[in-house]
PDB file of C-alpha atoms and ligand atoms in Angstrom:
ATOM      1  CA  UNK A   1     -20.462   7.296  -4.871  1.00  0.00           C
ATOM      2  CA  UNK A   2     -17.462   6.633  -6.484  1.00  0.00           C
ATOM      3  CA  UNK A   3     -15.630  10.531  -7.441  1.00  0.00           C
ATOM      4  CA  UNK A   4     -14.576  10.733 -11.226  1.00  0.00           C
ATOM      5  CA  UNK A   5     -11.268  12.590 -11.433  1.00  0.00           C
ATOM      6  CA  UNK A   6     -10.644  15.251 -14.307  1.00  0.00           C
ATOM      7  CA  UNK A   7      -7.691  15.847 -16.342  1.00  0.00           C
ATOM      8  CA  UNK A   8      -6.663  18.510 -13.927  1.00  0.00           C
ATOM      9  CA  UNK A   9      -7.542  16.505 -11.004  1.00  0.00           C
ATOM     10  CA  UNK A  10      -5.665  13.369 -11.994  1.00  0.00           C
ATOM     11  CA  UNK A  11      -2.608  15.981 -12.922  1.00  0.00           C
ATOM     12  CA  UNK A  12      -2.430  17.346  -9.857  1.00  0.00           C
ATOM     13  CA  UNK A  13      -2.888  13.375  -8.045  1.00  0.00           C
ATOM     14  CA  UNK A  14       0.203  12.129 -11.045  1.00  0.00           C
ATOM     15  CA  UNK A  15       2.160  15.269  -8.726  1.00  0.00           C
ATOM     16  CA  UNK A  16       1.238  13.946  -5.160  1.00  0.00           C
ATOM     17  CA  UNK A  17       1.789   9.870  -6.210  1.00  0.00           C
ATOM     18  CA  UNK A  18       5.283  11.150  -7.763  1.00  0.00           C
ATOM     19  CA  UNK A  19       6.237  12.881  -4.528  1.00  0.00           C
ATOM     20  CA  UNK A  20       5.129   9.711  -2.611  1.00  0.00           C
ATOM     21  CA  UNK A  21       7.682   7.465  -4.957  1.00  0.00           C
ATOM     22  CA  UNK A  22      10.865   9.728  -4.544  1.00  0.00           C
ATOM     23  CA  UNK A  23       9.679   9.576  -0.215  1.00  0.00           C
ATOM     24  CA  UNK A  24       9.906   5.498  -0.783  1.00  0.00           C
ATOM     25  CA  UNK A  25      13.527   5.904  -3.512  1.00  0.00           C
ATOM     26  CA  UNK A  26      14.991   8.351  -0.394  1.00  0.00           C
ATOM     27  CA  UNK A  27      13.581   5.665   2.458  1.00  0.00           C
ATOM     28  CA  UNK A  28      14.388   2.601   0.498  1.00  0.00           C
ATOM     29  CA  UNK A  29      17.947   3.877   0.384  1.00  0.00           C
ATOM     30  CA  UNK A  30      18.389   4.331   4.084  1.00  0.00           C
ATOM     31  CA  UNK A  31      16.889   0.571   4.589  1.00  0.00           C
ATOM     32  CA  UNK A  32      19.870  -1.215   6.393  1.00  0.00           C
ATOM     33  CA  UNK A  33      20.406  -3.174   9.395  1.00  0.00           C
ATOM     34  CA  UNK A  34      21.163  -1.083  12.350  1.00  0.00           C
ATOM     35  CA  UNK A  35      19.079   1.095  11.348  1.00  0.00           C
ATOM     36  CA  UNK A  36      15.980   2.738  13.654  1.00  0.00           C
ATOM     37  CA  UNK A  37      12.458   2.910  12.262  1.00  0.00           C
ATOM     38  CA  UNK A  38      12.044   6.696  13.601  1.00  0.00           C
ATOM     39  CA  UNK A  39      15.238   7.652  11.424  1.00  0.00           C
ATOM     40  CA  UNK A  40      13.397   6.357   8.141  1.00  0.00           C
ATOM     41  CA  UNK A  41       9.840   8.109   9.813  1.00  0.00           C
ATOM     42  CA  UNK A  42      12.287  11.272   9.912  1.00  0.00           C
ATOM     43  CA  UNK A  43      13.816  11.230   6.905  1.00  0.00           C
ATOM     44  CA  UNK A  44      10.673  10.364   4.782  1.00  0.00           C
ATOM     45  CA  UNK A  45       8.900  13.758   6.933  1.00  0.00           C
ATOM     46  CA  UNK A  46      11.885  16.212   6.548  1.00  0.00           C
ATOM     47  CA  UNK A  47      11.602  15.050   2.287  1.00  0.00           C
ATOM     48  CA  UNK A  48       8.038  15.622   2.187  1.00  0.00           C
ATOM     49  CA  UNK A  49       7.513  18.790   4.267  1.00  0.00           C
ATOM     50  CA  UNK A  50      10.850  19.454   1.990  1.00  0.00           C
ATOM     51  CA  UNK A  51       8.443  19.444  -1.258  1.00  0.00           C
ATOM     52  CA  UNK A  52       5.663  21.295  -0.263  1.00  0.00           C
ATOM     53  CA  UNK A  53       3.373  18.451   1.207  1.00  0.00           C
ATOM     54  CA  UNK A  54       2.104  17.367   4.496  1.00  0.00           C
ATOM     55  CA  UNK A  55       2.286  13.777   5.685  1.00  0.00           C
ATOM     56  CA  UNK A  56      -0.844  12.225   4.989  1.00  0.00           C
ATOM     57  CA  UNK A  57      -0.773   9.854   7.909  1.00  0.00           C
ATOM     58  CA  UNK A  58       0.196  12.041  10.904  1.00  0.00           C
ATOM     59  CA  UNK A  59      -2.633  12.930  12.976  1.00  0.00           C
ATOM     60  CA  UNK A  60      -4.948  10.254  10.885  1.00  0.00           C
ATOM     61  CA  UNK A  61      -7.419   8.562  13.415  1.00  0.00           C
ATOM     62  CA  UNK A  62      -4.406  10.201  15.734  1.00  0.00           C
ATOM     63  CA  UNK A  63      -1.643   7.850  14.143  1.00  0.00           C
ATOM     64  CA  UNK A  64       1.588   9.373  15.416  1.00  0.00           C
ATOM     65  CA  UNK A  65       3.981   8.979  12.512  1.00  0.00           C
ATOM     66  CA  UNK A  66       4.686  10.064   9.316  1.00  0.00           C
ATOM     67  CA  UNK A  67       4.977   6.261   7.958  1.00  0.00           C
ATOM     68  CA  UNK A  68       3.945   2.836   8.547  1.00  0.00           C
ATOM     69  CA  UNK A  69       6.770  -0.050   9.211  1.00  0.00           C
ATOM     70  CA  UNK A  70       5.992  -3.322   9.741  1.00  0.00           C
ATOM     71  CA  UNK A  71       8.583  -6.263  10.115  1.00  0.00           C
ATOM     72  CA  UNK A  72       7.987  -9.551   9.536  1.00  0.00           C
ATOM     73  CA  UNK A  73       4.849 -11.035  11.140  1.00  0.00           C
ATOM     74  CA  UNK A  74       3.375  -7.237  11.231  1.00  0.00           C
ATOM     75  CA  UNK A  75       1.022  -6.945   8.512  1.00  0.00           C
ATOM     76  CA  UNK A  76       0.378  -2.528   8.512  1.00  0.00           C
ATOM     77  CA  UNK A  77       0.495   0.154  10.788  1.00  0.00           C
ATOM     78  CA  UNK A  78       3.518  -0.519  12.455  1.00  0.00           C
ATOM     79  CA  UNK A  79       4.455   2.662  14.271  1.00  0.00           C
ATOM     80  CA  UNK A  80       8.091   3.727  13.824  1.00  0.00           C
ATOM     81  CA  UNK A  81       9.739   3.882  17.337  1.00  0.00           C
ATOM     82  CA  UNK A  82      13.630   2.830  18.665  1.00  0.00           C
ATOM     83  CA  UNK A  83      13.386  -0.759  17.287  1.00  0.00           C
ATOM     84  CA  UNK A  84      16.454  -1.393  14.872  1.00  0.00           C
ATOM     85  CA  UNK A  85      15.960  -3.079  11.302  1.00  0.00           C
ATOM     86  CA  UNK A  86      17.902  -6.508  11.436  1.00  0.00           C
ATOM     87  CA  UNK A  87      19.657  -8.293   8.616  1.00  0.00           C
ATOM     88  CA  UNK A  88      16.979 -10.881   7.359  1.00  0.00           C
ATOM     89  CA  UNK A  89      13.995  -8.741   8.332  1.00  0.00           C
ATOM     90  CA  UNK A  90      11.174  -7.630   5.543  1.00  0.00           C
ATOM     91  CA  UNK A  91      10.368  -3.942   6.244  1.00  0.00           C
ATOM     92  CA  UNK A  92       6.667  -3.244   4.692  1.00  0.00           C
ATOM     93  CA  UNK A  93       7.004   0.637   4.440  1.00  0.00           C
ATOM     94  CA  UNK A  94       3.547   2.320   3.961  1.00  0.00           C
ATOM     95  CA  UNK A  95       3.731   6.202   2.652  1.00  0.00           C
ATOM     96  CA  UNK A  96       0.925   8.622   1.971  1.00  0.00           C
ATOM     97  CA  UNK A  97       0.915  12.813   1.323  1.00  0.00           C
ATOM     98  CA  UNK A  98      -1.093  15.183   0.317  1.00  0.00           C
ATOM     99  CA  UNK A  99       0.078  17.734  -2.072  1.00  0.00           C
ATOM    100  CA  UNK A 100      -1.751  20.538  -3.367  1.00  0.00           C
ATOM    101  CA  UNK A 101      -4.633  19.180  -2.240  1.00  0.00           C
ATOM    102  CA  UNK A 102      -4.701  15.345  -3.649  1.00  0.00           C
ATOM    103  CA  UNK A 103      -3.806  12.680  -1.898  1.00  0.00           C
ATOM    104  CA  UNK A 104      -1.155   9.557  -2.776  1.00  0.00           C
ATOM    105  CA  UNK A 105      -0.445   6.392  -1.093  1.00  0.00           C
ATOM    106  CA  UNK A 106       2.361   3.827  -1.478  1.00  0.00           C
ATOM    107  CA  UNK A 107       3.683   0.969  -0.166  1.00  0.00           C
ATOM    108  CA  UNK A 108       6.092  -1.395  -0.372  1.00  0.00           C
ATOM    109  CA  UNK A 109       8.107  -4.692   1.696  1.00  0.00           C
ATOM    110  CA  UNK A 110      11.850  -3.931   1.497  1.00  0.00           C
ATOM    111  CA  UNK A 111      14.525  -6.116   1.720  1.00  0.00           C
ATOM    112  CA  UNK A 112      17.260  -5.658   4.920  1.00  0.00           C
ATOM    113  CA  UNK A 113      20.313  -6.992   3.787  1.00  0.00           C
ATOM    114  CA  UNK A 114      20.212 -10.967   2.569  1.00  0.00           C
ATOM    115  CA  UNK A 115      16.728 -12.620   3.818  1.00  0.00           C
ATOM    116  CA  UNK A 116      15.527 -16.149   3.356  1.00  0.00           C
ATOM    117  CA  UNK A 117      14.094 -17.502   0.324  1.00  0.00           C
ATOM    118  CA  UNK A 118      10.754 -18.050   1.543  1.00  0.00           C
ATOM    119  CA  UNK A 119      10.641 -14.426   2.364  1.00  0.00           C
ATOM    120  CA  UNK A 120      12.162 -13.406  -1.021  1.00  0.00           C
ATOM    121  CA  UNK A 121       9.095 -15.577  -2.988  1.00  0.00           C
ATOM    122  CA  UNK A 122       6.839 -13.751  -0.546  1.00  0.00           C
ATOM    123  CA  UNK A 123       8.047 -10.194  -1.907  1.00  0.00           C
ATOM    124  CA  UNK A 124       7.834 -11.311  -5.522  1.00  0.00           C
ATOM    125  CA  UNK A 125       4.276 -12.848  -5.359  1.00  0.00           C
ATOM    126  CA  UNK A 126       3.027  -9.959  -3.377  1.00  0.00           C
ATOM    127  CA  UNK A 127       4.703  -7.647  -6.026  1.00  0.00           C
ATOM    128  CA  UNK A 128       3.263  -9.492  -8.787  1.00  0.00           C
ATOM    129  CA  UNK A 129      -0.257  -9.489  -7.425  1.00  0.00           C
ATOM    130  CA  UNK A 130      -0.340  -5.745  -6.904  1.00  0.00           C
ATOM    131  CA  UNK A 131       0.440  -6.055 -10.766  1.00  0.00           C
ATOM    132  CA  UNK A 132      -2.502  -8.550 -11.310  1.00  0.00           C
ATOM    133  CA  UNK A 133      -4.799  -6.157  -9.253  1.00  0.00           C
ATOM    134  CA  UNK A 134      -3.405  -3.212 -11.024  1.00  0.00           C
ATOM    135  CA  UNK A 135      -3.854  -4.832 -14.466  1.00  0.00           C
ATOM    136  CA  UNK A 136      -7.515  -5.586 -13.992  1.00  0.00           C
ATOM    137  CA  UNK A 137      -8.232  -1.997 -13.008  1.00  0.00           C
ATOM    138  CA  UNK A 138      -9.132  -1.267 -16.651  1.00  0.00           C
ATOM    139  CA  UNK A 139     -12.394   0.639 -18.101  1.00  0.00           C
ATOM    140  CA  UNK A 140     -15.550  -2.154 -18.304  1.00  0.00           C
ATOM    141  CA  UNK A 141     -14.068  -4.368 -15.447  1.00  0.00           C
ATOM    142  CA  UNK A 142     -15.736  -4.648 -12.266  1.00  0.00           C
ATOM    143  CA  UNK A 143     -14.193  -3.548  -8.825  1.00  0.00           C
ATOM    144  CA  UNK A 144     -14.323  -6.993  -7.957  1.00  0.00           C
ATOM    145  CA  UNK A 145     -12.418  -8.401 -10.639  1.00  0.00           C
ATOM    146  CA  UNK A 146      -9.500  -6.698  -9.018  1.00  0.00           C
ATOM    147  CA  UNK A 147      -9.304  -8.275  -5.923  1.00  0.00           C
ATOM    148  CA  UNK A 148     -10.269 -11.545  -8.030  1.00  0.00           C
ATOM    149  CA  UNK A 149      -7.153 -10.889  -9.535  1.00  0.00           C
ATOM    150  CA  UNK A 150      -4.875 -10.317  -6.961  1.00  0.00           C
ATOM    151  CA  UNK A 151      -6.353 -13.270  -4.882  1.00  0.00           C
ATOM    152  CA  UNK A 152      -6.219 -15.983  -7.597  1.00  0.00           C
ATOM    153  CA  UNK A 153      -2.711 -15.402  -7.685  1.00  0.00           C
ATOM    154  CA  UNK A 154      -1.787 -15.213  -4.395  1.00  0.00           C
ATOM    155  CA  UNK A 155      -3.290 -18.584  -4.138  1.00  0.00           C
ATOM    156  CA  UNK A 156      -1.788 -19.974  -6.766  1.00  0.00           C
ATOM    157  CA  UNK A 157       1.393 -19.984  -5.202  1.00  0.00           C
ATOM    158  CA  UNK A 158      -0.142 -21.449  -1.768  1.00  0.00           C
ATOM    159  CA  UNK A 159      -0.054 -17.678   0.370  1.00  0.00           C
ATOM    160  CA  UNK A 160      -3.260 -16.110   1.698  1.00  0.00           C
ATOM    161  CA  UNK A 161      -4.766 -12.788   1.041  1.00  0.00           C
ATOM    162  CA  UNK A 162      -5.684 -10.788   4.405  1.00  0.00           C
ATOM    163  CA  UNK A 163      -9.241 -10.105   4.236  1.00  0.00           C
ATOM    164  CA  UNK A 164     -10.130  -7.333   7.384  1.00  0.00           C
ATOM    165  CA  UNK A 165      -8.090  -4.764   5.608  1.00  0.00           C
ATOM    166  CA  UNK A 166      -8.967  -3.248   1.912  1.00  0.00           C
ATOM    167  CA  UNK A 167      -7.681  -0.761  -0.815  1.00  0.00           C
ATOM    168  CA  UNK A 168      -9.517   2.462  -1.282  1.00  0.00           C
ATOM    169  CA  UNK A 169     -10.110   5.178  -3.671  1.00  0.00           C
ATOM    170  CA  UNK A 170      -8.069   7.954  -3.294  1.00  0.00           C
ATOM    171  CA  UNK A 171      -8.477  12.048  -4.039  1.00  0.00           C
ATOM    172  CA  UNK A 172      -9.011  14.761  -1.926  1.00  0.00           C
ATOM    173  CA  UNK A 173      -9.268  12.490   0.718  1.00  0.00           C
ATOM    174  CA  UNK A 174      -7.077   9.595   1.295  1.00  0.00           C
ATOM    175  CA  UNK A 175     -10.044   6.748   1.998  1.00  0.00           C
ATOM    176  CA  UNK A 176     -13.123   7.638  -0.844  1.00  0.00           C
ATOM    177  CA  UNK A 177     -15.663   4.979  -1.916  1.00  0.00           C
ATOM    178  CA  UNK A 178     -14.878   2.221  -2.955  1.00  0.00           C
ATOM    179  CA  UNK A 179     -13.519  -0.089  -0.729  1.00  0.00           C
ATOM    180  CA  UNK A 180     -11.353  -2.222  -2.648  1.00  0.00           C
ATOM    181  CA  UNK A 181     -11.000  -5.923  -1.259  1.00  0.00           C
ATOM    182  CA  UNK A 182      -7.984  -8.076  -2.330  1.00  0.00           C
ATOM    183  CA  UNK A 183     -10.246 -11.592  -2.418  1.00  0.00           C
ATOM    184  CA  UNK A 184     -13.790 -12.556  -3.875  1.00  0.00           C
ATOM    185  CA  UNK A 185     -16.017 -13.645  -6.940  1.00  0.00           C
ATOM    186  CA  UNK A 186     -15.197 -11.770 -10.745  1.00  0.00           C
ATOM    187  CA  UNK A 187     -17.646  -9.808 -12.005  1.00  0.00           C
ATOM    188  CA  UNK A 188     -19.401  -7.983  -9.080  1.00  0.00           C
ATOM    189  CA  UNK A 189     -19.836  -4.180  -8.139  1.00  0.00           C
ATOM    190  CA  UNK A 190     -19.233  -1.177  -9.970  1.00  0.00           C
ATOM    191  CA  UNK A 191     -18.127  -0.978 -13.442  1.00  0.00           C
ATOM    192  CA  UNK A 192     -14.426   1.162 -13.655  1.00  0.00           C
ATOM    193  CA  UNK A 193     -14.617   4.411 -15.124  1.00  0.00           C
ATOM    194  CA  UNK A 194     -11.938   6.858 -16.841  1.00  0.00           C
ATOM    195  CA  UNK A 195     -11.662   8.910 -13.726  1.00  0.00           C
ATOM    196  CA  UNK A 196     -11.187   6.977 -10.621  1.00  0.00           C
ATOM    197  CA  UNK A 197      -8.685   6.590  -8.575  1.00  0.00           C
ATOM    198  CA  UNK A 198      -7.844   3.952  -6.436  1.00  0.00           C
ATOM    199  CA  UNK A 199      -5.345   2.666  -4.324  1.00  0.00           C
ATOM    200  CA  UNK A 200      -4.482  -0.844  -4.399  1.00  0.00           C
ATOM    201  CA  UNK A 201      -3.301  -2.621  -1.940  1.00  0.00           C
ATOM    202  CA  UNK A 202      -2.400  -6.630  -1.475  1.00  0.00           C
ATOM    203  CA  UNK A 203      -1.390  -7.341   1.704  1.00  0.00           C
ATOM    204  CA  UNK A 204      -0.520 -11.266   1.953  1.00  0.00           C
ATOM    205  CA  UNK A 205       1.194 -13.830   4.603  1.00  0.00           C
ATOM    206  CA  UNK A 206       2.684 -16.675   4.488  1.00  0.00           C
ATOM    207  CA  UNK A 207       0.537 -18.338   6.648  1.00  0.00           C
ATOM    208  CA  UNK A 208      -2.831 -18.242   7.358  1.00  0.00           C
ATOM    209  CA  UNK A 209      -5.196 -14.599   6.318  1.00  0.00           C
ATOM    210  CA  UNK A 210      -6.100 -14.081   9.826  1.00  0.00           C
ATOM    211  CA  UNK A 211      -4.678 -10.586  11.629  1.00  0.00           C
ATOM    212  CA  UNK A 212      -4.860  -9.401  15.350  1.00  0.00           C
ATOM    213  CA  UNK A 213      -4.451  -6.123  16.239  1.00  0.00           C
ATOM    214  CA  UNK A 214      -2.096  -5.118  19.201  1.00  0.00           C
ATOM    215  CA  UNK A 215      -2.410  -3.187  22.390  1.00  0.00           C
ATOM    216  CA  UNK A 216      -1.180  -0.239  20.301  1.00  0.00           C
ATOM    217  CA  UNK A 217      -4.410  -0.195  18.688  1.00  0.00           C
ATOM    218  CA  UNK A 218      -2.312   0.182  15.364  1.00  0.00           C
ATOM    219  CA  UNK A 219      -0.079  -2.437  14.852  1.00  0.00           C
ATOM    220  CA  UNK A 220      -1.627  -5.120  13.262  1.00  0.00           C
ATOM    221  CA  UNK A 221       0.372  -8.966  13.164  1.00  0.00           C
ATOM    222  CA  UNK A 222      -0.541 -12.242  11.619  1.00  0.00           C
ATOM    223  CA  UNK A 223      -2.290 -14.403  14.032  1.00  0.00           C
ATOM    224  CA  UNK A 224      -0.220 -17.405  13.323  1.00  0.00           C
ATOM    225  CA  UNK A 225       2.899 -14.909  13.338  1.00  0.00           C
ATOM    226  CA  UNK A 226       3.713 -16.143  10.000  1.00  0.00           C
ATOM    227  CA  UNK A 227       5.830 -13.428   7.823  1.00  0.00           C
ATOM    228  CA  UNK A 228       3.158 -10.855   5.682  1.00  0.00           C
ATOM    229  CA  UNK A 229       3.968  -8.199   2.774  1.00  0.00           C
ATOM    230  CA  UNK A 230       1.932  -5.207   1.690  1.00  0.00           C
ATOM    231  CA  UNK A 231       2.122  -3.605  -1.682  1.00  0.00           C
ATOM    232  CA  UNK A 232       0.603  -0.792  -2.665  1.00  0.00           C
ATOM    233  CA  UNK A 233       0.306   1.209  -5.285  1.00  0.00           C
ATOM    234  CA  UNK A 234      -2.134   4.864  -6.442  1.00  0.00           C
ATOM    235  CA  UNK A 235      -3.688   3.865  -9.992  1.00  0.00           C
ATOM    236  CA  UNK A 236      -6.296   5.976 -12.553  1.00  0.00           C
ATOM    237  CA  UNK A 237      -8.066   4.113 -14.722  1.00  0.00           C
ATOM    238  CA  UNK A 238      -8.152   5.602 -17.877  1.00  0.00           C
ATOM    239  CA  UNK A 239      -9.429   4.754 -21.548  1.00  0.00           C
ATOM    240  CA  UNK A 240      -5.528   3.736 -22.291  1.00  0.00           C
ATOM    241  CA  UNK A 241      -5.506   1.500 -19.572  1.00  0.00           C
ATOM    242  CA  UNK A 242      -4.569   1.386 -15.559  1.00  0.00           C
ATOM    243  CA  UNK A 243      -1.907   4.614 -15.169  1.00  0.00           C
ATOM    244  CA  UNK A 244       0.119   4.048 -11.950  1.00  0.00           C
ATOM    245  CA  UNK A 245       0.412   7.709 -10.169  1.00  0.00           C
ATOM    246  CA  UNK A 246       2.809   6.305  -7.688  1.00  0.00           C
ATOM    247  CA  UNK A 247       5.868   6.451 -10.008  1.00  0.00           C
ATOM    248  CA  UNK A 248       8.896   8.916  -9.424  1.00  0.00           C
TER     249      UNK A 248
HETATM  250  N1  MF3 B   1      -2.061   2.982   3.275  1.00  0.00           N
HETATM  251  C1  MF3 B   1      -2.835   2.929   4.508  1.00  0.00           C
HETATM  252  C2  MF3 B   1      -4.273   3.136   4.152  1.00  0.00           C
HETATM  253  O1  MF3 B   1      -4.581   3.177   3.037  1.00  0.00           O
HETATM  254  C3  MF3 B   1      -2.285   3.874   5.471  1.00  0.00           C
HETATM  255  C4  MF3 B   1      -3.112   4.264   6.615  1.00  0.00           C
HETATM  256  S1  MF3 B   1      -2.112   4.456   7.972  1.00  0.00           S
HETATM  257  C5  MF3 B   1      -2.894   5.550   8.962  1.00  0.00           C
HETATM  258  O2  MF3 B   1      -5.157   3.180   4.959  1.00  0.00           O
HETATM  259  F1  MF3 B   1      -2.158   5.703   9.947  1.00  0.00           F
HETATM  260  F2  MF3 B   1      -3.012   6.674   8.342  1.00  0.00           F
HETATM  261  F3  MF3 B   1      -4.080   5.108   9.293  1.00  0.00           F
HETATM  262 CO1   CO B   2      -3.877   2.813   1.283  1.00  0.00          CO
END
């Protein structure tokens, strides 16, 4: 069953996503080379705890961290340890909190210092087809029509869509129905409603769709080790059309 958010409710979830933006505006500012990926974990928990949230990863399943970072051929769930942030890296940064009850979720593949073109086109098609995703999220659609979306445009530009991971919807719990996939046929599954919530969530690679997950039990790579970005982004569907939450 797929929870329908009231104006109070999707209030209170416009609060959490905006706290989740400023986390990624503070972390995106620290992105550097030379820089550790427990310093950003730290300085994205000391914000949040800062504003009257709790990180909504920590202790999830027993993740460790606050955030997610995952460079180059990781795809999510990188945990943040001693490893340094090079120049030409792509930084996928993955941030979720839970304020006043609600739940937001966010992510996004930074930049660190100049990086190759290929990887550059990867960012921008990955951006755009969170947009694509996000723009089909409209009242009368069908769920599947977003990941339609999202994967007809990825492939359009020759990338794959990873398939084993999904977007969500999002509330007082930071996985509700319905799983959101970013690939498959138009017109399937529920019709969108004023009222839900869901968190969308393209991750694509260069190379092929397939992912391994490590020894970690977390980190999960491409299996061809070719470079992947994640967007993500907290969206209510509403009668005026897809409102992102996950804007500062
Ligand atoms: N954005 C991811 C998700 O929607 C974050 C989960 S990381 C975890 O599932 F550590 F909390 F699992
Ligand atoms: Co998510």
């Amino acid at each position: 069953m797929i929870i329908i958010k009231s104006e109070d409710e999707l209030q209170a979830m416009r609060e959490a996503g905006r706290l989740v933006a400023k986390t990624h505006a503070v972390v995106a500012a620290a992105v550097r080379p030379g820089i550790t990926t427990a310093s950003l974990d730290a300085l994205a928990e000391e914000y949040i705890l800062d504003h009257g949230a709790l990180p909504a990863f920590k202790g999830y399943n027993g993740y460790p961290s606050t955030i997610c970072v995952s460079v180059n051929k990781e795809v999510v769930h990188g945990i943040p340890g001693a490893r340094t942030l090079d120049e030409g890296d792509i930084a996928s940064i993955d941030i979720g909190v839970v304020l006043n009850g609600f739940y937001g979720d966010m992510a996004r593949t930074y930049p660190v210092g100049k990086i190759s073109t290929e990887a550059e086109r990867l960012l921008c098609v990955t951006e755009k087809a969170l947009a694509k995703g996000v723009a089909a999220a409209v009242v009368g659609n069908r769920l599947s029509d977003i990941g339609h979306a999202v994967q007809g445009f990825v492939e359009a530009h020759n990338l794959s869509v990873v398939r084993d991971f999904v977007g969500h919807g999002i509330g007082r719990s930071m996985h509700e129905a319905p799983q959101i996939p970013n690939f498959g046929r138009p017109g399937r599954g529920p019709r969108l409603k004023p009222g839900m919530v869901l968190a969308i969530e393209p991750m694509v690679n260069i190379g092929g769709w397939e992912v391994i997950v490590l020894s970690d039990n977390w980190t999960v790579v491409t299996a061809d080790r070719s470079l992947s970005a994640h967007f993500e982004d907290t969206v209510a569907v509403t009668e005026e059309g897809p409102l992102i939450l996950t804007q500062a």
